[in-house]
Amino acid sequence: MASLYSKLVRRPLGVLEELEGGVAEWLQGVGLLLVIVVLNTALSLLAGAKTPVEEFLEALQAAVSFSVLLAASVWVVLALVLGRTESPLKIHAASIIIMLPLILGPVPVMGLIAVLVTFGLIYVLLHQIARLSRGQAAGLMLLVWAIIAVVAVAYARLWA
C-alpha cells in the first residue's frame, strides 16, 4: 500500500478514488492537515499577522473545525439522501485532501480563489468517493454547501 503522500504526488486527481478508509491513511491525512495549518500560519505571519502562537492556534482551530464539518456534511448527505454509508475515516481523509488549496488563504486574492476551488472540489469528492453520476454529485454538492453555510451562520451567531 502506497502512502497517501506518494498517491498525492503520483496521481493528484485520482487519489480520492484510491482511498481505502484505513486508520493509517486517516492519520496521514491528519498529518497533511497539520502541514496545511503550518503553511497557512507561515503565510499569515509573512502578511503581518499576530504572534506565531496565536496565529497557529487560530489556523488549527479553523482547519480542524472545517475538515470535520465538511466530512460530517458529506457523510450525512450520503447516508440520509442516498442511504449509503462510506467509511468516516475515508471521507475525512478525502475532506482534508480537498482542503489543500486553503494553504493560500492568507494571500488576499488567492484566498478567495482557494475557497472557491475547495468548494468546487466537493463535487470531485462526491463524484470519485461515492461514485455518483455528475448530476447527483452536483446536486449533493449544493446540499453540502447549504449545510456548511447554515452551520457557519449558526456558529457565528452563537460564538461571535
mmCIF file of C-alpha atoms in Angstrom:
data_model
loop_
_atom_site.group_PDB
_atom_site.id
_atom_site.type_symbol
_atom_site.label_atom_id
_atom_site.label_comp_id
_atom_site.label_asym_id
_atom_site.label_seq_id
_atom_site.Cartn_x
_atom_site.Cartn_y
_atom_site.Cartn_z
ATOM 1 C CA MET A 1 0.000 0.000 0.000
ATOM 2 C CA ALA A 2 1.449 3.321 -1.074
ATOM 3 C CA SER A 3 1.306 6.190 1.369
ATOM 4 C CA LEU A 4 -1.231 8.957 0.986
ATOM 5 C CA TYR A 5 1.583 11.393 0.210
ATOM 6 C CA SER A 6 3.015 9.321 -2.651
ATOM 7 C CA LYS A 7 -0.503 8.938 -4.072
ATOM 8 C CA LEU A 8 -0.906 12.734 -3.984
ATOM 9 C CA VAL A 9 2.366 13.227 -5.834
ATOM 10 C CA ARG A 10 1.823 10.491 -8.435
ATOM 11 C CA ARG A 11 -1.881 10.964 -9.204
ATOM 12 C CA PRO A 12 -3.268 14.100 -7.581
ATOM 13 C CA LEU A 13 -6.570 13.898 -9.449
ATOM 14 C CA GLY A 14 -7.048 10.164 -8.883
ATOM 15 C CA VAL A 15 -6.025 9.968 -5.239
ATOM 16 C CA LEU A 16 -9.611 10.156 -3.992
ATOM 17 C CA GLU A 17 -10.526 7.042 -5.950
ATOM 18 C CA GLU A 18 -7.674 5.119 -4.318
ATOM 19 C CA LEU A 19 -8.571 5.913 -0.705
ATOM 20 C CA GLU A 20 -9.220 2.788 1.330
ATOM 21 C CA GLY A 21 -10.525 4.266 4.578
ATOM 22 C CA GLY A 22 -7.950 2.786 6.942
ATOM 23 C CA VAL A 23 -6.641 4.313 10.135
ATOM 24 C CA ALA A 24 -3.092 4.692 8.765
ATOM 25 C CA GLU A 25 -4.415 6.599 5.767
ATOM 26 C CA TRP A 26 -6.530 8.805 8.029
ATOM 27 C CA LEU A 27 -3.522 9.556 10.266
ATOM 28 C CA GLN A 28 -1.576 10.586 7.169
ATOM 29 C CA GLY A 29 -4.495 12.849 6.307
ATOM 30 C CA VAL A 30 -4.309 14.415 9.766
ATOM 31 C CA GLY A 31 -0.585 14.958 9.173
ATOM 32 C CA LEU A 32 -1.485 16.656 5.902
ATOM 33 C CA LEU A 33 -3.934 18.867 7.812
ATOM 34 C CA LEU A 34 -1.087 19.939 10.111
ATOM 35 C CA VAL A 35 1.039 20.780 7.053
ATOM 36 C CA ILE A 36 -1.828 22.921 5.761
ATOM 37 C CA VAL A 37 -2.034 24.719 9.116
ATOM 38 C CA VAL A 38 1.726 25.335 9.340
ATOM 39 C CA LEU A 39 1.964 26.685 5.786
ATOM 40 C CA ASN A 40 -1.149 28.803 6.284
ATOM 41 C CA THR A 41 0.339 30.187 9.520
ATOM 42 C CA ALA A 42 3.637 30.964 7.792
ATOM 43 C CA LEU A 43 1.846 32.894 5.039
ATOM 44 C CA SER A 44 -0.200 34.766 7.636
ATOM 45 C CA LEU A 45 2.932 35.745 9.524
ATOM 46 C CA LEU A 46 4.539 36.966 6.312
ATOM 47 C CA ALA A 47 1.441 39.099 5.765
ATOM 48 C CA GLY A 48 1.963 40.691 9.200
ATOM 49 C CA ALA A 49 -0.472 38.715 11.344
ATOM 50 C CA LYS A 50 -0.467 38.370 15.110
ATOM 51 C CA THR A 51 2.056 36.397 17.124
ATOM 52 C CA PRO A 52 3.042 32.967 15.790
ATOM 53 C CA VAL A 53 1.323 31.061 18.611
ATOM 54 C CA GLU A 54 -1.975 32.948 18.282
ATOM 55 C CA GLU A 55 -1.970 32.567 14.513
ATOM 56 C CA PHE A 56 -1.124 28.846 14.687
ATOM 57 C CA LEU A 57 -3.869 28.134 17.212
ATOM 58 C CA GLU A 58 -6.460 30.072 15.200
ATOM 59 C CA ALA A 59 -5.441 28.290 11.988
ATOM 60 C CA LEU A 60 -5.509 24.910 13.743
ATOM 61 C CA GLN A 61 -8.986 25.537 15.166
ATOM 62 C CA ALA A 62 -10.313 26.696 11.792
ATOM 63 C CA ALA A 63 -8.755 23.799 9.864
ATOM 64 C CA VAL A 64 -9.920 21.093 12.257
ATOM 65 C CA SER A 65 -13.399 22.604 12.505
ATOM 66 C CA PHE A 66 -13.785 22.917 8.743
ATOM 67 C CA SER A 67 -12.393 19.460 7.976
ATOM 68 C CA VAL A 68 -14.736 17.814 10.490
ATOM 69 C CA LEU A 69 -17.713 19.894 9.320
ATOM 70 C CA LEU A 70 -17.011 19.094 5.675
ATOM 71 C CA ALA A 71 -16.553 15.374 6.337
ATOM 72 C CA ALA A 72 -19.652 15.188 8.537
ATOM 73 C CA SER A 73 -21.734 17.075 5.961
ATOM 74 C CA VAL A 74 -20.669 14.763 3.135
ATOM 75 C CA TRP A 75 -21.194 11.643 5.254
ATOM 76 C CA VAL A 76 -24.656 12.772 6.421
ATOM 77 C CA VAL A 77 -25.734 13.715 2.890
ATOM 78 C CA LEU A 78 -24.607 10.351 1.532
ATOM 79 C CA ALA A 79 -26.268 8.463 4.397
ATOM 80 C CA LEU A 80 -29.566 10.345 4.546
ATOM 81 C CA VAL A 81 -30.143 11.190 0.898
ATOM 82 C CA LEU A 82 -28.708 8.102 -0.777
ATOM 83 C CA GLY A 83 -28.810 5.602 2.079
ATOM 84 C CA ARG A 84 -25.116 4.838 1.531
ATOM 85 C CA THR A 85 -22.539 4.731 4.267
ATOM 86 C CA GLU A 86 -18.906 5.240 3.409
ATOM 87 C CA SER A 87 -16.082 4.921 5.918
ATOM 88 C CA PRO A 88 -15.999 8.106 8.041
ATOM 89 C CA LEU A 89 -12.189 7.936 8.058
ATOM 90 C CA LYS A 90 -12.148 7.754 4.256
ATOM 91 C CA ILE A 91 -14.495 10.738 3.978
ATOM 92 C CA HIS A 92 -12.425 12.759 6.491
ATOM 93 C CA ALA A 93 -9.139 11.970 4.713
ATOM 94 C CA ALA A 94 -10.724 12.995 1.402
ATOM 95 C CA SER A 95 -12.030 16.207 3.004
ATOM 96 C CA ILE A 96 -8.529 17.069 4.172
ATOM 97 C CA ILE A 97 -7.098 16.411 0.711
ATOM 98 C CA ILE A 98 -9.529 18.792 -0.973
ATOM 99 C CA MET A 99 -8.594 21.457 1.602
ATOM 100 C CA LEU A 100 -5.072 21.766 0.124
ATOM 101 C CA PRO A 101 -5.880 24.977 -1.803
ATOM 102 C CA LEU A 102 -6.709 26.650 1.530
ATOM 103 C CA ILE A 103 -2.980 26.921 2.194
ATOM 104 C CA LEU A 104 -3.216 30.141 0.186
ATOM 105 C CA GLY A 105 -5.959 31.515 2.464
ATOM 106 C CA PRO A 106 -3.945 34.438 3.908
ATOM 107 C CA VAL A 107 -2.964 35.769 0.469
ATOM 108 C CA PRO A 108 -5.655 38.395 -0.318
ATOM 109 C CA VAL A 109 -6.876 37.461 -3.811
ATOM 110 C CA MET A 110 -5.609 33.885 -3.756
ATOM 111 C CA GLY A 111 -7.547 33.226 -0.547
ATOM 112 C CA LEU A 112 -10.867 33.788 -2.289
ATOM 113 C CA ILE A 113 -9.815 31.647 -5.234
ATOM 114 C CA ALA A 114 -8.657 28.919 -2.823
ATOM 115 C CA VAL A 115 -12.049 28.862 -1.100
ATOM 116 C CA LEU A 116 -13.874 28.641 -4.432
ATOM 117 C CA VAL A 117 -11.597 25.823 -5.605
ATOM 118 C CA THR A 118 -12.087 23.933 -2.337
ATOM 119 C CA PHE A 119 -15.854 24.209 -2.590
ATOM 120 C CA GLY A 120 -15.650 23.069 -6.224
ATOM 121 C CA LEU A 121 -13.594 20.066 -5.149
ATOM 122 C CA ILE A 122 -16.551 18.916 -3.038
ATOM 123 C CA TYR A 123 -18.055 17.876 -6.370
ATOM 124 C CA VAL A 124 -14.926 15.839 -7.144
ATOM 125 C CA LEU A 125 -15.077 14.230 -3.704
ATOM 126 C CA LEU A 126 -18.694 13.177 -4.184
ATOM 127 C CA HIS A 127 -18.115 12.046 -7.769
ATOM 128 C CA GLN A 128 -14.979 9.992 -7.035
ATOM 129 C CA ILE A 129 -15.511 8.694 -3.485
ATOM 130 C CA ALA A 130 -19.207 7.856 -3.717
ATOM 131 C CA ARG A 131 -19.042 7.131 -7.457
ATOM 132 C CA LEU A 132 -22.078 9.284 -8.169
ATOM 133 C CA SER A 133 -23.180 10.494 -11.563
ATOM 134 C CA ARG A 134 -22.300 14.064 -12.458
ATOM 135 C CA GLY A 135 -25.850 15.281 -11.867
ATOM 136 C CA GLN A 136 -26.157 13.608 -8.486
ATOM 137 C CA ALA A 137 -22.737 14.869 -7.422
ATOM 138 C CA ALA A 138 -23.615 18.438 -8.447
ATOM 139 C CA GLY A 139 -26.947 18.352 -6.606
ATOM 140 C CA LEU A 140 -25.443 16.890 -3.461
ATOM 141 C CA MET A 141 -22.579 19.381 -3.648
ATOM 142 C CA LEU A 142 -25.131 22.193 -3.387
ATOM 143 C CA LEU A 143 -26.709 20.440 -0.409
ATOM 144 C CA VAL A 144 -23.307 20.131 1.302
ATOM 145 C CA TRP A 145 -22.694 23.841 0.636
ATOM 146 C CA ALA A 146 -26.044 24.663 2.249
ATOM 147 C CA ILE A 147 -25.257 22.575 5.332
ATOM 148 C CA ILE A 148 -21.861 24.240 5.719
ATOM 149 C CA ALA A 149 -23.421 27.701 5.317
ATOM 150 C CA VAL A 150 -26.137 27.002 7.916
ATOM 151 C CA VAL A 151 -23.623 25.672 10.420
ATOM 152 C CA ALA A 152 -21.250 28.609 9.787
ATOM 153 C CA VAL A 153 -24.030 31.156 10.316
ATOM 154 C CA ALA A 154 -25.194 29.393 13.482
ATOM 155 C CA TYR A 155 -21.610 29.236 14.766
ATOM 156 C CA ALA A 156 -21.100 32.941 14.054
ATOM 157 C CA ARG A 157 -24.296 33.891 15.886
ATOM 158 C CA LEU A 158 -23.549 31.719 18.909
ATOM 159 C CA TRP A 159 -19.862 32.496 19.418
ATOM 160 C CA ALA A 160 -19.306 35.847 17.741
#
